[in-house]
PDB file of C-alpha atoms in Angstrom:
ATOM      1  CA  GLN W 579     -12.752  -1.163  13.679  1.00  0.00           C
ATOM      2  CA  VAL W 580     -10.968  -2.625  11.073  1.00  0.00           C
ATOM      3  CA  LEU W 581      -8.580  -4.220  11.003  1.00  0.00           C
ATOM      4  CA  LEU W 582      -5.154  -5.063   8.345  1.00  0.00           C
ATOM      5  CA  VAL W 583      -3.057  -7.314   7.855  1.00  0.00           C
ATOM      6  CA  GLU W 584       0.209  -7.374   5.259  1.00  0.00           C
ATOM      7  CA  SER W 585       2.366 -10.144   3.426  1.00  0.00           C
ATOM      8  CA  GLY W 586       4.180 -10.637   1.118  1.00  0.00           C
ATOM      9  CA  GLY W 587       7.613  -8.482   2.145  1.00  0.00           C
ATOM     10  CA  GLY W 588      10.465 -10.454   1.436  1.00  0.00           C
ATOM     11  CA  SER W 589      13.946  -9.824   0.042  1.00  0.00           C
ATOM     12  CA  VAL W 590      14.728  -9.902  -3.497  1.00  0.00           C
ATOM     13  CA  GLN W 591      17.463  -8.783  -5.791  1.00  0.00           C
ATOM     14  CA  ALA W 592      17.359  -5.303  -7.542  1.00  0.00           C
ATOM     15  CA  GLY W 593      15.227  -6.224 -10.968  1.00  0.00           C
ATOM     16  CA  GLY W 594      12.741  -8.436  -9.066  1.00  0.00           C
ATOM     17  CA  SER W 595       9.226  -8.538  -8.274  1.00  0.00           C
ATOM     18  CA  LEU W 596       7.484  -8.896  -5.176  1.00  0.00           C
ATOM     19  CA  ARG W 597       3.399  -9.308  -4.558  1.00  0.00           C
ATOM     20  CA  LEU W 598       1.784  -7.426  -0.881  1.00  0.00           C
ATOM     21  CA  SER W 599      -1.101  -8.549   0.431  1.00  0.00           C
ATOM     22  CA  CYS W 600      -3.601  -6.617   2.347  1.00  0.00           C
ATOM     23  CA  ALA W 601      -6.237  -8.658   4.005  1.00  0.00           C
ATOM     24  CA  ALA W 602      -8.768  -6.836   5.663  1.00  0.00           C
ATOM     25  CA  PHE W 603     -11.642  -8.699   8.429  1.00  0.00           C
ATOM     26  CA  GLY W 604     -14.887  -6.519  10.429  1.00  0.00           C
ATOM     27  CA  GLY W 605     -16.215  -2.584   8.898  1.00  0.00           C
ATOM     28  CA  THR W 606     -16.054  -3.983   4.902  1.00  0.00           C
ATOM     29  CA  ASP W 607     -19.564  -3.611   4.620  1.00  0.00           C
ATOM     30  CA  MET W 608     -18.695   0.414   4.952  1.00  0.00           C
ATOM     31  CA  SER W 609     -16.421   1.779   1.883  1.00  0.00           C
ATOM     32  CA  TYR W 610     -13.654   2.836   1.819  1.00  0.00           C
ATOM     33  CA  CYS W 611     -10.446   4.694   0.853  1.00  0.00           C
ATOM     34  CA  MET W 612      -6.989   2.001   1.043  1.00  0.00           C
ATOM     35  CA  GLY W 613      -3.184   2.666   0.249  1.00  0.00           C
ATOM     36  CA  TRP W 614       0.131   1.001  -0.083  1.00  0.00           C
ATOM     37  CA  PHE W 615       2.601   3.213   2.206  1.00  0.00           C
ATOM     38  CA  ARG W 616       5.885   3.348   2.841  1.00  0.00           C
ATOM     39  CA  GLN W 617       9.352   3.622   5.148  1.00  0.00           C
ATOM     40  CA  ALA W 618      12.881   3.355   4.653  1.00  0.00           C
ATOM     41  CA  PRO W 619      14.921   4.090   7.580  1.00  0.00           C
ATOM     42  CA  GLY W 620      15.065   7.106   8.303  1.00  0.00           C
ATOM     43  CA  LYS W 621      12.783   9.039   6.393  1.00  0.00           C
ATOM     44  CA  GLU W 622       9.478  10.162   6.538  1.00  0.00           C
ATOM     45  CA  ARG W 623       6.437   8.257   5.571  1.00  0.00           C
ATOM     46  CA  GLU W 624       4.757   8.103   1.878  1.00  0.00           C
ATOM     47  CA  THR W 625       2.573   7.104   0.085  1.00  0.00           C
ATOM     48  CA  VAL W 626       2.819   4.741  -3.018  1.00  0.00           C
ATOM     49  CA  ALA W 627      -0.713   3.833  -4.804  1.00  0.00           C
ATOM     50  CA  ALA W 628      -4.207   4.022  -3.642  1.00  0.00           C
ATOM     51  CA  VAL W 629      -7.806   3.075  -4.590  1.00  0.00           C
ATOM     52  CA  ASP W 630     -10.824   5.225  -3.544  1.00  0.00           C
ATOM     53  CA  MET W 631     -14.319   4.578  -3.922  1.00  0.00           C
ATOM     54  CA  ALA W 632     -15.223   4.247  -7.209  1.00  0.00           C
ATOM     55  CA  GLY W 633     -11.793   2.359  -7.506  1.00  0.00           C
ATOM     56  CA  HIS W 634      -9.747   4.226  -9.056  1.00  0.00           C
ATOM     57  CA  THR W 635      -6.439   3.244  -8.346  1.00  0.00           C
ATOM     58  CA  THR W 636      -3.443   6.367  -8.327  1.00  0.00           C
ATOM     59  CA  VAL W 637       0.407   4.891  -8.056  1.00  0.00           C
ATOM     60  CA  ALA W 638       3.222   7.353  -7.236  1.00  0.00           C
ATOM     61  CA  ASP W 639       5.973   8.970  -9.732  1.00  0.00           C
ATOM     62  CA  SER W 640       8.575   7.258  -8.533  1.00  0.00           C
ATOM     63  CA  VAL W 641       6.802   3.925  -8.609  1.00  0.00           C
ATOM     64  CA  LYS W 642       4.535   4.557 -12.205  1.00  0.00           C
ATOM     65  CA  GLY W 643       5.310   1.858 -14.690  1.00  0.00           C
ATOM     66  CA  ARG W 644       6.688  -0.960 -12.383  1.00  0.00           C
ATOM     67  CA  PHE W 645       3.745  -0.312  -9.075  1.00  0.00           C
ATOM     68  CA  THR W 646       0.170  -2.056  -9.088  1.00  0.00           C
ATOM     69  CA  ILE W 647      -2.708  -1.598  -6.051  1.00  0.00           C
ATOM     70  CA  SER W 648      -5.438  -4.196  -7.004  1.00  0.00           C
ATOM     71  CA  GLN W 649      -8.005  -5.392  -4.927  1.00  0.00           C
ATOM     72  CA  ASP W 650     -10.310  -7.906  -4.285  1.00  0.00           C
ATOM     73  CA  ILE W 651     -13.021  -6.793  -2.940  1.00  0.00           C
ATOM     74  CA  ALA W 652     -15.061 -10.808  -2.237  1.00  0.00           C
ATOM     75  CA  LYS W 653     -11.911 -11.094  -0.541  1.00  0.00           C
ATOM     76  CA  ASN W 654     -11.989  -8.058   1.056  1.00  0.00           C
ATOM     77  CA  THR W 655      -8.528  -7.641   0.384  1.00  0.00           C
ATOM     78  CA  LEU W 656      -5.682  -5.110  -0.998  1.00  0.00           C
ATOM     79  CA  TYR W 657      -2.852  -6.040  -3.654  1.00  0.00           C
ATOM     80  CA  LEU W 658       0.410  -3.695  -4.622  1.00  0.00           C
ATOM     81  CA  GLN W 659       2.285  -6.049  -7.458  1.00  0.00           C
ATOM     82  CA  MET W 660       5.923  -4.839  -6.875  1.00  0.00           C
ATOM     83  CA  ASN W 661       7.808  -5.389 -10.678  1.00  0.00           C
ATOM     84  CA  SER W 662      11.537  -4.061 -11.584  1.00  0.00           C
ATOM     85  CA  LEU W 663      12.848  -3.785  -8.256  1.00  0.00           C
ATOM     86  CA  THR W 664      15.621  -1.632  -6.847  1.00  0.00           C
ATOM     87  CA  PRO W 665      17.331  -0.899  -4.309  1.00  0.00           C
ATOM     88  CA  GLU W 666      15.815   2.158  -2.950  1.00  0.00           C
ATOM     89  CA  ASP W 667      11.868  -0.081  -2.725  1.00  0.00           C
ATOM     90  CA  THR W 668      13.559  -1.133   0.400  1.00  0.00           C
ATOM     91  CA  GLY W 669      11.483  -0.552   3.230  1.00  0.00           C
ATOM     92  CA  MET W 670       8.652  -1.028   5.395  1.00  0.00           C
ATOM     93  CA  TYR W 671       5.091  -1.835   3.835  1.00  0.00           C
ATOM     94  CA  TYR W 672       2.144  -0.434   4.940  1.00  0.00           C
ATOM     95  CA  CYS W 673      -1.426  -0.469   4.456  1.00  0.00           C
ATOM     96  CA  ALA W 674      -3.944   1.732   5.667  1.00  0.00           C
ATOM     97  CA  ALA W 675      -7.607   2.584   5.046  1.00  0.00           C
ATOM     98  CA  VAL W 676      -9.881   5.779   6.113  1.00  0.00           C
ATOM     99  CA  MET W 677     -13.649   5.404   5.825  1.00  0.00           C
ATOM    100  CA  ALA W 678     -13.763   8.867   3.035  1.00  0.00           C
ATOM    101  CA  ASP W 679     -12.650   9.345  -0.522  1.00  0.00           C
ATOM    102  CA  CYS W 680      -9.575  10.206  -2.207  1.00  0.00           C
ATOM    103  CA  ALA W 681     -11.500  10.516  -4.981  1.00  0.00           C
ATOM    104  CA  GLY W 682      -8.140   8.942  -7.703  1.00  0.00           C
ATOM    105  CA  HIS W 683      -5.630  11.304  -5.074  1.00  0.00           C
ATOM    106  CA  LEU W 684      -3.015  10.425  -2.814  1.00  0.00           C
ATOM    107  CA  PRO W 685      -4.117  10.432   0.388  1.00  0.00           C
ATOM    108  CA  TYR W 686      -1.151  12.108   2.251  1.00  0.00           C
ATOM    109  CA  TYR W 687      -0.543   9.725   5.267  1.00  0.00           C
ATOM    110  CA  TYR W 688      -1.605  11.875   8.669  1.00  0.00           C
ATOM    111  CA  GLY W 689      -4.462  11.535   6.905  1.00  0.00           C
ATOM    112  CA  MET W 690      -5.242   7.378   7.598  1.00  0.00           C
ATOM    113  CA  SER W 691      -7.370   6.339  10.145  1.00  0.00           C
ATOM    114  CA  TYR W 692      -6.741   2.356   9.869  1.00  0.00           C
ATOM    115  CA  TRP W 693      -3.293   0.753  10.148  1.00  0.00           C
ATOM    116  CA  GLY W 694      -1.354  -2.222   9.549  1.00  0.00           C
ATOM    117  CA  LYS W 695       1.356  -3.768  11.286  1.00  0.00           C
ATOM    118  CA  GLY W 696       3.689  -3.519   7.848  1.00  0.00           C
ATOM    119  CA  THR W 697       5.996  -5.838   6.493  1.00  0.00           C
ATOM    120  CA  LEU W 698       8.875  -5.884   5.257  1.00  0.00           C
ATOM    121  CA  VAL W 699      10.323  -5.504   2.321  1.00  0.00           C
ATOM    122  CA  THR W 700      15.058  -6.046   1.082  1.00  0.00           C
ATOM    123  CA  ILE W 701      16.226  -4.540  -1.782  1.00  0.00           C
ATOM    124  CA  SER W 702      19.160  -6.074  -3.548  1.00  0.00           C
ATOM    125  CA  SER W 703      21.497  -4.693  -5.747  1.00  0.00           C
TER     126      SER W 703
END
């Protein structure tokens, strides 16, 4: 069982930056595909970025060039650096993991096994 705890959300103006963190507790001796997902009000949850078991990262086209996913294995922590934020980036951001290899692809949210409670990101124009 893996417990995921997100932090770092907040309210910023368009053009600003935020760095989200996801700390993992338990089960950290296993390998996972881990990812960041977001859900805006009234919209389906979407995959933002992921890192596979080999450490390869992938980001969605909608955030490419602006968001970077990274991990600190020693700290069991996943990060999402978000730059040049726009109001369209507003939503609840979730960290998730699955004990399977996403092999450099963006996993679908319904394939993930473990979820954090999310952290809210609000971007004002």
